[in-house]
Every structure is written in structure tokens, then in C-alpha cells.
Tab-separated table of C-alpha atoms in Angstrom:
chain	number	residue	atom	x	y	z
A	1	MET	CA	-143.178	-20.492	31.990
A	2	ALA	CA	-142.353	-20.060	35.673
A	3	GLU	CA	-139.451	-17.978	34.700
A	4	GLN	CA	-141.642	-15.622	32.670
A	5	GLN	CA	-144.113	-15.367	35.533
A	6	ASN	CA	-141.313	-14.559	37.989
A	7	LYS	CA	-139.884	-11.863	35.665
A	8	GLY	CA	-143.416	-10.423	35.327
A	9	THR	CA	-143.766	-10.279	39.124
A	10	GLN	CA	-140.499	-8.464	39.446
A	11	GLU	CA	-141.378	-5.914	36.952
A	12	GLN	CA	-144.656	-5.180	38.763
A	13	ASP	CA	-142.808	-4.964	41.986
A	14	VAL	CA	-140.316	-2.397	40.422
A	15	LYS	CA	-143.204	-0.283	38.968
A	16	ALA	CA	-144.861	-0.208	42.422
A	17	LEU	CA	-141.656	0.871	44.182
A	18	LEU	CA	-141.024	3.513	41.536
A	19	LYS	CA	-144.480	4.804	42.124
A	20	VAL	CA	-143.822	5.022	45.925
A	21	ARG	CA	-140.597	7.038	45.356
A	22	ARG	CA	-142.605	9.596	43.308
A	23	GLU	CA	-145.239	9.725	45.930
A	24	LYS	CA	-142.593	10.386	48.683
A	25	LEU	CA	-141.163	13.151	46.517
A	26	LYS	CA	-144.498	14.716	46.175
A	27	THR	CA	-145.094	14.531	49.956
A	28	LEU	CA	-141.770	16.233	50.537
A	29	GLN	CA	-142.587	19.036	48.035
A	30	ASP	CA	-145.985	19.499	49.593
A	31	ASP	CA	-144.379	19.873	53.010
A	32	GLY	CA	-141.938	22.534	51.568
A	33	ARG	CA	-138.915	20.224	51.575
A	34	ASN	CA	-138.297	19.902	47.870
A	35	PRO	CA	-134.731	18.496	47.606
A	36	PHE	CA	-134.237	19.693	44.140
A	37	GLU	CA	-134.363	23.254	45.173
A	38	LEU	CA	-131.193	22.958	47.264
A	39	VAL	CA	-128.335	24.618	45.384
A	40	LYS	CA	-125.282	23.960	47.685
A	41	TYR	CA	-123.968	21.880	50.503
A	42	ASP	CA	-120.715	22.556	52.206
A	43	VAL	CA	-118.571	19.384	52.413
A	44	THR	CA	-115.570	19.499	54.752
A	45	HIS	CA	-114.285	15.912	54.282
A	46	HIS	CA	-114.552	12.760	52.163
A	47	SER	CA	-114.971	9.267	53.589
A	48	MET	CA	-111.438	8.096	53.270
A	49	ASP	CA	-110.004	11.305	54.536
A	50	ILE	CA	-111.903	10.680	57.769
A	51	LYS	CA	-110.689	7.081	58.029
A	52	ASP	CA	-107.141	7.840	57.290
A	53	ARG	CA	-107.008	10.761	59.744
A	54	PHE	CA	-109.300	9.226	62.491
A	55	ASP	CA	-106.659	9.842	65.294
A	56	GLU	CA	-106.714	13.410	64.341
A	57	LEU	CA	-110.424	13.916	63.678
A	58	GLU	CA	-111.997	11.738	66.486
A	59	GLY	CA	-114.444	13.849	68.350
A	60	SER	CA	-114.442	16.644	65.657
A	61	SER	CA	-117.370	17.922	63.687
A	62	VAL	CA	-117.395	17.002	59.919
A	63	SER	CA	-119.690	17.406	56.980
A	64	VAL	CA	-119.911	14.670	54.204
A	65	ALA	CA	-122.224	14.152	51.357
A	66	GLY	CA	-122.943	11.128	49.321
A	67	ARG	CA	-125.328	8.434	48.134
A	68	ILE	CA	-127.156	6.191	50.672
A	69	MET	CA	-125.985	2.601	49.687
A	70	SER	CA	-127.495	0.661	52.682
A	71	LYS	CA	-129.725	1.661	55.654
A	72	ARG	CA	-130.787	-0.160	58.760
A	73	VAL	CA	-133.646	1.312	60.836
A	74	MET	CA	-133.895	0.155	64.496
A	75	GLY	CA	-136.617	2.117	66.036
A	76	LYS	CA	-135.155	5.387	67.709
A	77	ALA	CA	-131.718	4.824	66.021
A	78	SER	CA	-130.520	3.787	62.596
A	79	PHE	CA	-127.342	3.206	60.606
A	80	CYS	CA	-126.738	4.164	56.971
A	81	ASN	CA	-123.763	3.797	54.691
A	82	ILE	CA	-122.779	6.807	52.579
A	83	GLN	CA	-120.743	6.461	49.339
A	84	ASP	CA	-118.800	9.387	48.039
A	85	LEU	CA	-115.960	10.055	45.593
A	86	LYS	CA	-113.284	8.305	47.717
A	87	GLY	CA	-115.250	5.465	49.337
A	88	ASN	CA	-117.906	4.981	51.861
A	89	ILE	CA	-118.499	5.670	55.591
A	90	GLN	CA	-121.107	4.609	58.099
A	91	SER	CA	-123.315	7.152	59.938
A	92	TYR	CA	-125.244	6.554	63.151
A	93	VAL	CA	-128.511	8.563	62.940
A	94	ALA	CA	-130.517	8.847	66.221
A	95	ARG	CA	-133.866	10.544	66.806
A	96	ASP	CA	-132.567	12.224	69.937
A	97	SER	CA	-129.726	13.762	68.053
A	98	ILE	CA	-131.321	15.103	64.841
A	99	GLY	CA	-134.858	15.735	66.228
A	100	GLU	CA	-138.106	13.709	65.910
A	101	GLU	CA	-139.318	15.474	62.741
A	102	SER	CA	-136.000	15.055	60.881
A	103	TYR	CA	-135.835	11.419	61.982
A	104	ALA	CA	-139.365	10.693	60.698
A	105	TYR	CA	-138.305	11.895	57.331
A	106	PHE	CA	-134.864	10.069	57.447
A	107	LYS	CA	-136.698	6.765	57.951
A	108	LYS	CA	-138.445	7.266	54.619
A	109	TYR	CA	-135.273	7.993	52.631
A	110	ASP	CA	-134.534	5.338	50.082
A	111	ILE	CA	-131.302	3.606	48.837
A	112	GLY	CA	-129.849	5.761	46.226
A	113	ASP	CA	-130.867	9.098	47.667
A	114	ILE	CA	-128.075	11.615	48.129
A	115	VAL	CA	-127.781	13.185	51.534
A	116	GLY	CA	-125.550	15.490	53.448
A	117	ILE	CA	-124.647	14.512	57.103
A	118	LYS	CA	-123.042	16.673	59.686
A	119	GLY	CA	-121.793	15.135	62.927
A	120	GLU	CA	-119.046	13.989	65.184
A	121	VAL	CA	-116.412	11.436	64.154
A	122	PHE	CA	-116.301	8.299	66.498
A	123	LYS	CA	-115.706	4.599	66.578
A	124	THR	CA	-118.440	2.151	67.262
A	125	LYS	CA	-118.171	-0.722	69.738
A	126	THR	CA	-117.337	-3.009	66.858
A	127	GLY	CA	-114.488	-0.678	65.855
A	128	GLU	CA	-116.020	0.886	62.710
A	129	ILE	CA	-115.146	4.544	62.148
A	130	SER	CA	-118.428	6.336	61.744
A	131	ILE	CA	-120.185	9.714	62.023
A	132	HIS	CA	-122.663	10.433	64.746
A	133	ALA	CA	-125.200	12.571	62.802
A	134	ALA	CA	-126.362	15.813	64.247
A	135	GLU	CA	-128.070	16.811	60.972
A	136	VAL	CA	-129.135	14.939	57.930
A	137	THR	CA	-130.237	16.863	54.805
A	138	LEU	CA	-131.825	15.259	51.718
A	139	LEU	CA	-129.999	16.847	48.826
A	140	THR	CA	-131.358	14.692	45.860
A	141	LYS	CA	-134.289	12.302	45.763
A	142	SER	CA	-133.464	9.148	43.695
A	143	LEU	CA	-136.465	8.251	41.568
A	144	GLN	CA	-134.916	5.012	40.246
A	145	ILE	CA	-133.822	1.895	41.869
A	146	LEU	CA	-130.197	0.859	41.938
A	147	PRO	CA	-129.849	-2.417	40.033
A	148	GLU	CA	-128.525	-4.725	42.704
A	149	LYS	CA	-131.908	-4.736	44.348
A	150	PHE	CA	-133.210	-7.155	41.660
A	151	HIS	CA	-130.722	-8.429	39.090
A	152	GLY	CA	-127.372	-6.739	39.834
A	153	LEU	CA	-125.404	-4.748	37.333
A	154	THR	CA	-123.846	-7.799	35.473
A	155	ASN	CA	-125.162	-7.123	31.991
A	156	THR	CA	-122.031	-5.526	30.227
A	157	ASP	CA	-124.164	-3.850	27.644
A	158	ILE	CA	-126.177	-2.006	30.258
A	159	ARG	CA	-122.965	-1.242	32.194
A	160	TYR	CA	-121.516	0.597	29.168
A	161	ARG	CA	-124.801	2.351	28.240
A	162	GLN	CA	-125.522	3.500	31.855
A	163	ARG	CA	-121.890	4.169	33.030
A	164	TYR	CA	-123.247	6.472	35.733
A	165	VAL	CA	-124.862	3.381	37.459
A	166	ASP	CA	-121.816	1.238	36.746
A	167	LEU	CA	-119.658	3.805	38.650
A	168	ILE	CA	-122.018	3.722	41.552
A	169	MET	CA	-122.239	0.008	41.849
A	170	ASN	CA	-118.777	-1.172	40.992
A	171	PRO	CA	-115.957	0.540	42.840
A	172	ASP	CA	-113.360	-1.070	40.687
A	173	VAL	CA	-114.774	0.792	37.648
A	174	LYS	CA	-114.437	4.067	39.431
A	175	ASP	CA	-110.819	3.157	40.414
A	176	THR	CA	-110.019	2.386	36.727
A	177	PHE	CA	-111.074	5.847	35.550
A	178	ILE	CA	-109.292	7.560	38.469
A	179	LYS	CA	-106.193	5.693	37.375
A	180	ARG	CA	-106.833	6.563	33.695
A	181	SER	CA	-106.865	10.314	34.645
A	182	LYS	CA	-103.618	9.928	36.661
A	183	ILE	CA	-101.988	8.168	33.612
A	184	ILE	CA	-102.716	11.006	31.274
A	185	SER	CA	-101.800	13.741	33.854
A	186	THR	CA	-98.481	11.832	34.486
A	187	ILE	CA	-97.817	11.771	30.737
A	188	ARG	CA	-98.265	15.471	30.559
A	189	LYS	CA	-96.020	16.004	33.608
A	190	TYR	CA	-93.281	13.932	31.895
A	191	LEU	CA	-93.474	15.641	28.608
A	192	ASP	CA	-93.686	19.093	30.137
A	193	GLY	CA	-90.581	18.191	32.048
A	194	GLN	CA	-88.899	17.371	28.780
A	195	GLY	CA	-89.552	20.839	27.327
A	196	PHE	CA	-92.601	19.816	25.184
A	197	MET	CA	-95.526	22.244	24.815
A	198	GLU	CA	-99.172	21.106	24.636
A	199	VAL	CA	-101.136	22.328	21.732
A	200	GLU	CA	-104.571	21.916	20.100
A	201	THR	CA	-105.231	21.294	16.405
A	202	PRO	CA	-108.421	20.977	14.375
A	203	MET	CA	-110.892	18.020	14.528
A	204	LEU	CA	-112.830	19.148	11.381
A	205	VAL	CA	-110.412	18.978	8.415
A	206	PRO	CA	-110.723	19.161	4.754
A	207	ASN	CA	-108.163	16.443	4.278
A	208	ALA	CA	-107.986	13.616	6.834
A	209	GLY	CA	-104.334	12.358	6.529
A	210	GLY	CA	-101.634	11.064	8.648
A	211	ALA	CA	-102.813	7.458	9.104
A	212	ALA	CA	-104.240	4.563	7.023
A	213	ALA	CA	-107.815	4.676	8.064
A	214	ARG	CA	-111.328	5.494	6.629
A	215	PRO	CA	-112.513	8.888	7.945
A	216	PHE	CA	-115.991	9.934	9.047
A	217	GLU	CA	-117.380	12.666	6.672
A	218	THR	CA	-119.752	15.513	7.431
A	219	HIS	CA	-121.003	18.603	5.741
A	220	PHE	CA	-120.503	22.133	7.039
A	221	ASN	CA	-123.567	24.101	6.052
A	222	ALA	CA	-122.104	27.555	6.664
A	223	LEU	CA	-119.422	27.110	4.050
A	224	ASP	CA	-121.409	24.488	1.935
A	225	GLU	CA	-118.251	22.275	2.078
A	226	ASP	CA	-117.615	18.695	2.920
A	227	PHE	CA	-115.326	18.082	5.913
A	228	LYS	CA	-113.870	15.045	7.620
A	229	LEU	CA	-113.208	14.137	11.256
A	230	ARG	CA	-109.488	13.728	11.731
A	231	ILE	CA	-108.014	10.305	11.745
A	232	SER	CA	-104.688	11.439	13.289
A	233	LEU	CA	-102.924	14.516	14.654
A	234	GLU	CA	-99.881	14.338	12.449
A	235	LEU	CA	-99.995	16.813	9.678
A	236	TYR	CA	-100.938	19.922	11.732
A	237	LEU	CA	-98.472	19.154	14.360
A	238	LYS	CA	-95.737	18.995	11.667
A	239	ARG	CA	-96.891	22.366	10.452
A	240	LEU	CA	-96.092	23.661	13.946
A	241	ILE	CA	-92.515	22.168	13.738
A	242	VAL	CA	-92.134	24.017	10.436
A	243	GLY	CA	-93.275	27.204	12.373
A	244	GLY	CA	-90.420	26.833	14.847
A	245	MET	CA	-92.178	25.101	17.801
A	246	GLU	CA	-89.507	22.525	18.290
A	247	ARG	CA	-91.301	20.242	20.625
A	248	VAL	CA	-95.056	19.901	20.631
A	249	TYR	CA	-97.579	17.253	21.696
A	250	GLU	CA	-101.331	16.854	21.627
A	251	ILE	CA	-103.585	14.433	23.487
A	252	GLY	CA	-107.000	14.350	21.891
A	253	ARG	CA	-109.838	12.356	20.263
A	254	VAL	CA	-109.391	10.970	16.652
A	255	PHE	CA	-112.102	9.317	14.598
A	256	ARG	CA	-111.837	6.232	12.388
A	257	ASN	CA	-114.793	4.761	10.450
A	258	GLU	CA	-113.968	1.208	11.365
A	259	GLY	CA	-115.391	-1.817	13.333
A	260	LEU	CA	-115.773	-2.364	17.061
A	261	ASP	CA	-113.909	-4.980	19.066
A	262	THR	CA	-112.046	-5.336	22.289
A	263	ARG	CA	-109.270	-3.085	21.136
A	264	HIS	CA	-111.091	-0.667	18.703
A	265	ASN	CA	-113.573	2.090	19.104
A	266	PRO	CA	-114.448	4.481	16.355
A	267	GLU	CA	-113.406	7.434	18.518
A	268	PHE	CA	-110.429	7.058	20.746
A	269	THR	CA	-107.607	8.953	22.424
A	270	LEU	CA	-104.363	9.466	20.601
A	271	MET	CA	-101.285	11.304	21.708
A	272	GLU	CA	-98.860	12.447	19.072
A	273	LEU	CA	-95.600	14.359	19.710
A	274	TYR	CA	-92.952	15.803	17.434
A	275	GLN	CA	-89.338	16.757	18.301
A	276	ALA	CA	-87.120	18.726	16.003
A	277	TYR	CA	-83.577	17.759	15.498
A	278	THR	CA	-83.972	14.133	16.568
A	279	ASP	CA	-84.815	10.826	14.766
A	280	TYR	CA	-86.612	7.543	15.461
A	281	ASN	CA	-83.905	6.432	17.794
A	282	GLY	CA	-84.672	9.552	19.958
A	283	MET	CA	-88.318	8.487	19.919
A	284	MET	CA	-87.476	4.981	21.135
A	285	ASP	CA	-85.595	6.533	24.136
A	286	LEU	CA	-88.407	8.809	24.944
A	287	THR	CA	-90.986	5.990	24.673
A	288	GLU	CA	-89.026	3.699	27.001
A	289	ASN	CA	-88.357	6.473	29.537
A	290	MET	CA	-91.838	7.774	29.415
A	291	TYR	CA	-93.495	4.270	29.865
A	292	ARG	CA	-91.215	3.510	32.813
A	293	TYR	CA	-91.914	6.888	34.385
A	294	VAL	CA	-95.666	6.575	34.099
A	295	ALA	CA	-95.720	2.996	35.463
A	296	GLU	CA	-93.694	3.994	38.510
A	297	GLU	CA	-95.758	7.025	39.187
A	298	VAL	CA	-99.131	5.466	38.787
A	299	LEU	CA	-98.506	1.820	39.836
A	300	GLY	CA	-95.464	2.297	42.075
A	301	THR	CA	-93.636	-0.445	40.057
A	302	THR	CA	-92.234	-1.119	36.508
A	303	LYS	CA	-93.622	-4.601	36.560
A	304	ILE	CA	-97.165	-4.767	35.327
A	305	THR	CA	-99.487	-7.751	35.029
A	306	TYR	CA	-102.046	-8.099	32.351
A	307	ASN	CA	-104.418	-11.098	32.186
A	308	GLY	CA	-102.077	-12.943	34.360
A	309	VAL	CA	-98.953	-12.196	32.257
A	310	GLU	CA	-96.136	-10.144	33.738
A	311	MET	CA	-94.449	-7.490	31.612
A	312	ASP	CA	-91.342	-5.768	32.801
A	313	LEU	CA	-90.843	-2.157	31.860
A	314	GLY	CA	-87.685	-1.894	34.124
A	315	LYS	CA	-85.504	-3.913	31.589
A	316	PRO	CA	-84.229	-2.402	28.378
A	317	PHE	CA	-86.817	-2.855	25.620
A	318	GLU	CA	-86.005	-5.301	22.818
A	319	ARG	CA	-85.186	-3.812	19.440
A	320	ILE	CA	-85.691	-5.914	16.330
A	321	THR	CA	-86.196	-5.022	12.533
A	322	MET	CA	-89.408	-6.166	10.895
A	323	VAL	CA	-87.340	-8.341	8.511
A	324	ASP	CA	-85.630	-10.139	11.453
A	325	ALA	CA	-88.892	-10.506	13.311
A	326	VAL	CA	-90.565	-12.255	10.297
A	327	LYS	CA	-87.352	-14.475	9.795
A	328	LYS	CA	-87.453	-15.373	13.577
A	329	TYR	CA	-91.072	-16.598	13.527
A	330	THR	CA	-91.412	-17.968	9.922
A	331	GLY	CA	-87.922	-18.730	8.726
A	332	VAL	CA	-88.578	-16.621	5.727
A	333	ASP	CA	-85.809	-14.045	5.068
A	334	PHE	CA	-87.018	-11.018	3.073
A	335	ASN	CA	-83.370	-9.931	2.692
A	336	GLU	CA	-83.082	-12.850	0.276
A	337	ILE	CA	-86.406	-11.919	-1.489
A	338	HIS	CA	-85.650	-9.344	-4.240
A	339	THR	CA	-88.727	-9.383	-6.465
A	340	LEU	CA	-92.494	-9.140	-6.184
A	341	GLU	CA	-92.830	-12.581	-7.711
A	342	GLU	CA	-90.578	-14.072	-5.111
A	343	ALA	CA	-92.605	-12.425	-2.355
A	344	ARG	CA	-95.819	-13.699	-3.838
A	345	ALA	CA	-94.311	-17.171	-4.078
A	346	ALA	CA	-93.308	-17.026	-0.309
A	347	ALA	CA	-96.826	-15.828	0.574
A	348	LYS	CA	-98.430	-18.608	-1.216
A	349	GLU	CA	-96.143	-21.211	0.448
A	350	LYS	CA	-97.015	-19.823	3.764
A	351	GLY	CA	-100.747	-19.378	3.168
A	352	VAL	CA	-100.623	-15.568	3.386
A	353	GLU	CA	-103.439	-13.898	1.472
A	354	PHE	CA	-102.572	-10.851	-0.467
A	355	GLU	CA	-104.190	-8.661	-3.118
A	356	SER	CA	-102.974	-7.900	-6.574
A	357	ARG	CA	-102.121	-4.301	-5.614
A	358	HIS	CA	-99.841	-5.446	-2.836
A	359	LYS	CA	-96.092	-4.935	-3.389
A	360	LYS	CA	-93.196	-6.732	-1.848
A	361	GLY	CA	-93.209	-4.396	1.317
A	362	ASP	CA	-96.921	-4.937	1.720
A	363	ILE	CA	-96.448	-8.631	1.677
A	364	LEU	CA	-93.627	-8.345	4.302
A	365	ASN	CA	-96.034	-6.425	6.519
A	366	LEU	CA	-98.775	-9.135	6.009
A	367	PHE	CA	-96.220	-11.754	7.082
A	368	PHE	CA	-95.391	-9.685	10.224
A	369	GLU	CA	-99.108	-9.252	11.192
A	370	GLU	CA	-99.830	-12.866	10.579
A	371	PHE	CA	-96.881	-14.585	12.268
A	372	ALA	CA	-94.927	-12.177	14.534
A	373	GLU	CA	-97.207	-9.618	16.380
A	374	GLU	CA	-98.802	-12.110	18.745
A	375	HIS	CA	-95.350	-13.254	20.039
A	376	LEU	CA	-94.331	-9.598	21.060
A	377	ILE	CA	-95.399	-9.810	24.725
A	378	GLN	CA	-92.530	-8.061	26.460
A	379	PRO	CA	-91.825	-4.325	25.451
A	380	THR	CA	-90.394	-4.494	21.914
A	381	PHE	CA	-89.556	-1.918	19.234
A	382	VAL	CA	-90.038	-3.374	15.755
A	383	MET	CA	-88.100	-1.166	13.462
A	384	ASP	CA	-87.309	-0.385	9.663
A	385	HIS	CA	-90.637	-0.873	7.866
A	386	PRO	CA	-91.008	-1.240	4.118
A	387	ILE	CA	-91.497	2.027	2.318
A	388	GLU	CA	-94.778	0.912	0.744
A	389	ILE	CA	-96.556	1.179	4.073
A	390	SER	CA	-94.865	4.236	5.304
A	391	PRO	CA	-95.777	7.298	3.157
A	392	LEU	CA	-94.644	9.948	5.745
A	393	THR	CA	-91.348	8.490	6.789
A	394	LYS	CA	-87.604	9.059	5.843
A	395	LYS	CA	-85.909	6.399	3.922
A	396	LYS	CA	-82.912	4.483	5.329
A	397	PRO	CA	-79.878	6.063	3.708
A	398	ASP	CA	-78.142	2.670	3.227
A	399	ASN	CA	-81.274	0.817	2.232
A	400	PRO	CA	-84.049	2.886	0.517
A	401	GLU	CA	-86.504	0.027	0.289
A	402	TYR	CA	-87.026	0.629	3.994
A	403	VAL	CA	-87.775	3.546	6.261
A	404	GLU	CA	-86.687	4.768	9.672
A	405	ARG	CA	-89.890	3.766	11.450
A	406	PHE	CA	-90.678	1.629	14.470
A	407	GLU	CA	-93.864	0.268	16.130
A	408	PHE	CA	-93.815	-0.302	19.811
A	409	PHE	CA	-95.432	-3.586	20.982
A	410	MET	CA	-96.563	-5.054	24.233
A	411	ASN	CA	-98.931	-7.932	24.922
A	412	GLY	CA	-98.896	-8.586	21.141
A	413	TRP	CA	-100.449	-5.179	20.593
A	414	GLU	CA	-99.264	-2.165	18.774
A	415	MET	CA	-98.875	0.534	21.415
A	416	ALA	CA	-97.161	3.295	19.326
A	417	ASN	CA	-95.882	4.144	15.905
A	418	ALA	CA	-92.923	6.389	15.322
A	419	TYR	CA	-90.877	7.928	12.310
A	420	SER	CA	-87.961	9.816	11.410
A	421	GLU	CA	-90.227	12.236	9.737
A	422	LEU	CA	-90.027	12.706	5.969
A	423	ASN	CA	-89.077	16.356	5.355
A	424	ASP	CA	-88.299	16.261	1.682
A	425	PRO	CA	-91.343	17.989	-0.187
A	426	ILE	CA	-90.429	16.361	-3.479
A	427	ASP	CA	-90.283	12.841	-2.127
A	428	GLN	CA	-93.447	13.570	-0.137
A	429	ARG	CA	-95.293	14.492	-3.170
A	430	GLU	CA	-94.339	11.267	-4.903
A	431	ARG	CA	-95.434	9.315	-1.818
A	432	PHE	CA	-98.775	11.068	-1.813
A	433	LYS	CA	-99.022	10.201	-5.602
A	434	ALA	CA	-98.499	6.587	-4.767
A	435	GLN	CA	-101.070	6.731	-2.129
A	436	GLU	CA	-103.593	8.368	-4.639
A	437	GLU	CA	-102.973	5.421	-7.005
A	438	GLN	CA	-103.777	3.022	-4.184
A	439	LEU	CA	-106.949	4.828	-3.377
A	440	ALA	CA	-107.981	4.537	-7.163
A	441	GLN	CA	-107.346	0.837	-6.897
A	442	GLY	CA	-109.715	0.418	-4.023
A	443	ASP	CA	-107.646	1.076	-0.835
A	444	GLU	CA	-110.253	3.230	1.070
A	445	GLU	CA	-107.550	3.777	3.850
A	446	ALA	CA	-104.909	5.402	1.540
A	447	ASN	CA	-104.016	9.072	2.049
A	448	THR	CA	-104.801	11.860	-0.356
A	449	THR	CA	-102.503	14.754	-1.351
A	450	ASP	CA	-102.397	17.595	1.096
A	451	GLU	CA	-101.178	20.655	-0.921
A	452	ASP	CA	-101.017	22.954	2.154
A	453	PHE	CA	-98.856	20.425	3.984
A	454	LEU	CA	-96.539	20.096	0.990
A	455	ASN	CA	-96.336	23.847	0.936
A	456	ALA	CA	-95.311	23.811	4.639
A	457	LEU	CA	-92.498	21.256	3.808
A	458	GLU	CA	-91.309	23.490	1.008
A	459	ILE	CA	-90.989	26.406	3.583
A	460	GLY	CA	-88.758	23.901	5.353
A	461	MET	CA	-89.114	21.424	8.208
A	462	PRO	CA	-86.041	20.441	10.274
A	463	PRO	CA	-85.043	16.782	10.823
A	464	THR	CA	-87.764	15.626	13.133
A	465	GLY	CA	-88.776	12.599	15.201
A	466	GLY	CA	-92.451	11.941	15.698
A	467	ILE	CA	-94.561	9.304	17.489
A	468	GLY	CA	-98.241	8.489	18.070
A	469	PHE	CA	-99.362	6.537	21.258
A	470	GLY	CA	-102.554	4.751	21.798
A	471	ILE	CA	-103.687	6.177	25.063
A	472	ASP	CA	-106.547	3.775	25.508
A	473	ARG	CA	-104.487	0.663	24.999
A	474	MET	CA	-101.877	1.952	27.468
A	475	CYS	CA	-104.702	2.467	30.006
A	476	MET	CA	-105.870	-1.081	29.312
A	477	LEU	CA	-102.483	-2.587	30.147
A	478	LEU	CA	-101.840	-0.416	33.250
A	479	THR	CA	-105.341	-1.078	34.665
A	480	ASP	CA	-105.524	-4.761	33.628
A	481	SER	CA	-108.836	-4.107	31.577
A	482	SER	CA	-109.849	-6.704	29.072
A	483	ALA	CA	-111.588	-4.451	26.622
A	484	ILE	CA	-111.219	-0.859	25.348
A	485	ARG	CA	-114.748	-0.042	26.436
A	486	ASP	CA	-113.615	-0.696	30.010
A	487	VAL	CA	-111.365	2.221	29.842
A	488	LEU	CA	-113.772	4.577	27.802
A	489	LEU	CA	-116.283	6.238	30.091
A	490	PHE	CA	-118.842	6.338	27.306
A	491	PRO	CA	-117.922	3.872	24.435
A	492	THR	CA	-119.730	3.943	21.141
A	493	MET	CA	-122.788	1.695	21.297
A	494	LYS	CA	-125.329	0.591	18.691
A	495	SER	CA	-128.674	2.325	19.112
A	496	LEU	CA	-131.319	0.465	20.973
A	497	GLU	CA	-133.822	1.542	18.493
A	498	LYS	CA	-132.229	-0.588	15.685
């Protein structure tokens, strides 16, 4: 009961303070000082620039702009702390320096208001680098109250829904997204240096292929046709390889109609690249070199720590076949399993659940997911997948039950998926046919036949290596973020109205 009364009192206090802020705005507008009419403010420096270059800037006039995060009024002089893109800096605001009228207005400014301050750089008696204000301009009046005033921004649901407040209140969050931007720009720098060209392909497609996932569907009114949001970038990028663009990549959003958890969001950032005249071994080399390069450029080290566990990108990445990985962690050797019946018997013995439509290769993959994935903490390439789960991949010439494919794992997570790309249009048609049969048997993630893609293969695609990288998971590892929502500025959230 007391808790409810306290909550009710706080809500009343908030409403009263919000009313006061709007009254302050009206007073400013009535006085001809409407802050929302200002269209420009010339900023010469950011907070950290001033602190880093103090010896050079001491005594110089600077102009900064940002949000008031704290304020201390002491009669004829005050201190306030301004937060901008790069950090925060203190300003000393005195009546005799900015004028009596301006100082009277300044004293009424609220935490959260955005101001511009022009003044001289100096250091206080306590040694804090500050700006002695000669002019303070209210640029935006904040009509809301920053959350720490009452309950802090600790509710993760509110943090994700109101990321703009999260960025204001939690400097670590801003640092994560600055680092994410640098990760992506560094990837581009690396690939551009390797002769790759960045391209853009359609998001709205008639046939969503290239991955095992359920698509989102929509209707295009102008054509009166159903379209899907892409689930991968693969099939259009391969068309470009057919067209003679030998090295292409795309970084973009893809959409999969699946659940939400710490590693999955229905829209996420995928990077796919394709390189003519190489194979999955070439993709392994590229992956290892690129990850190492990005870590060094962004973090300054090849050793990263995630959730207290150190992973070393500086050492050669382990390479192991899926069959050997399953054997290592279960003792079951699929090289000795030759029939579907034997595979089912092994699954039953180990308690691996399977469906009637699953073939030997599907069961091998189920073993791998159940028993091996979680152990792959250090950078590891898992190679040579069964053909049943790899409809777009070249067969191994010496063992056609398996394909030239690898998945890259760190921290027990799949970080990338790569193939020696299938370029045989006749074989590809048969693979699509098998996928259609699986779709008919209830596999909602199976691919459907893409006739235009088959036509492109008939035109002729050179031997090609291709790979898809999960950018969000890479950002999670490199920023030590526990959930995918922590590296997505605006993650998908359930409506509050439901």
C-alpha cells in the first residue's frame, strides 16, 4: 500500500514538473525567445577535443553545443555540465560575463535543455578543464524529464523502445554504436582493398531464396502481385558474378519471420560476398584475415573477451569437418554410418529427435547442433556439410554425399556460412526440386525454384566462392554485448497496445 502511495506521489510530482516546463516555454515564447525558431548554431569544438588539446586551446574562444546534464546555481555564478557527441565538459556561467538578463533566463533552464555556449577555455582551481561562458543560447527546450531524476533508465524494455533516452543516459551504449559503425566501415575498407565492389540488390523479391528461413510476405498494389522481403543476398549477387563482376559484396538488412531471442531479430544486418575463380578454402583465408584486421583496427588487439572468455583471433583458426566434430564430441562416426536406418538408430541411442522427412545428412546436422556447437569457443571452421542441408553448394568430388561448405564459429555461435558455389544448372534444378519436395512435406524454410536464377546459371557462372557474415553477432562479440538488441539501435519490439 505504501509503495503504491509513493508511486502515486511520484507521478503527481512528475506531472507538476512537466507542467512547469511547458509554462517556461510559453514565457520564453511570449518574451520573443522561442528556442524552436533557431535554425543554426556554429560549433567550433566538441568536449573531448577541448580536453585533449587544452595546452593548445587554453585562453582561446570556443563554441560548443549540447545537453545540460547537471547544473549548480550559486547566486551570481553557476556551473553546468554539457554533454555532446564526444563526452561532456563543464561551463562556468557568471552574471557579470553573460549579462543580467541572460543570466536570469539561464537560471531557469532545466536538465535536458540543449544549449550553445561560447567562451574561453580555462582550468578551475580544482584542475577541471572548463569553458568560461561569454554567451549562453537556449537551442531547444526539453519538455520531458530525463529518467534518472526518479527511477533511472534500468528497465531494458524502455531502453530499447526509447533508444534516444538510452543514448543520453548511458555513455557505454553510445560507445557501442560508435564502435559498431567503425566495425562496418573497417570491413568495407578491408574488402575495398581486396578489390571487391559494393553493390545493392532488391529487398522486395518475388522468390525469397538463398537461405533456410520463413520470409515475410506483402502485396504490391501497383502490380497486384505478392512479394516477399529477402531472407538473404545470395541469388542476386550470384547473378552479378554471372554478369562478369568478379568480386562483389553487399551489407544490408534481411528479414526472417522467426522468433526473438538474445541472438535473433527478425530484421538483421547480413554481409554476403562472392569471388569468382576461388573456392571455400579461399573464403576461409579471407574470413580469417578480415576478422583479424577488423579486431586490430577497432580494438587494437586480436585478443577479444566476451562474457569473461578470451578468444584469440591472432592464432590460426581451427579447421575441422562436421563428421569429425560430431565424432569428437559424441563418439559417433558418421563415416561408419551408411544407411538412413543406421543414422536413425544412432539418433535414438543418443536421444536426438528427428522427423520422418529427415535423411542421413539431416540427422548428422542434428547431432552437430545438439552436441558440438556449444564447444566451439575459439575461432573454428566447421567444413564439409552433408548435401541434404546445402542446396546451393558444390559437391566434394571425392565424396558426393558432402559439399564444399563451412560454417565459422566463435563463442559457440555460427558467425558465417560459406560455399564453393554450385554453378551446374542441371544439378541446381535437381536441388531445387528436392527443396520443393521438402516444402510439400511441411518444411516452411525450404527453398522454391527460381527459374531466372537457373537461367543465369545456364548463361554460365565461373567457379566461385561465397560467404555470408552475421554483422550483428560480430558486433556483439567485439563490443562484449550480451544480446543482439544491444547492438541494434532500434530492435523489433512487441507493440505496447497488445
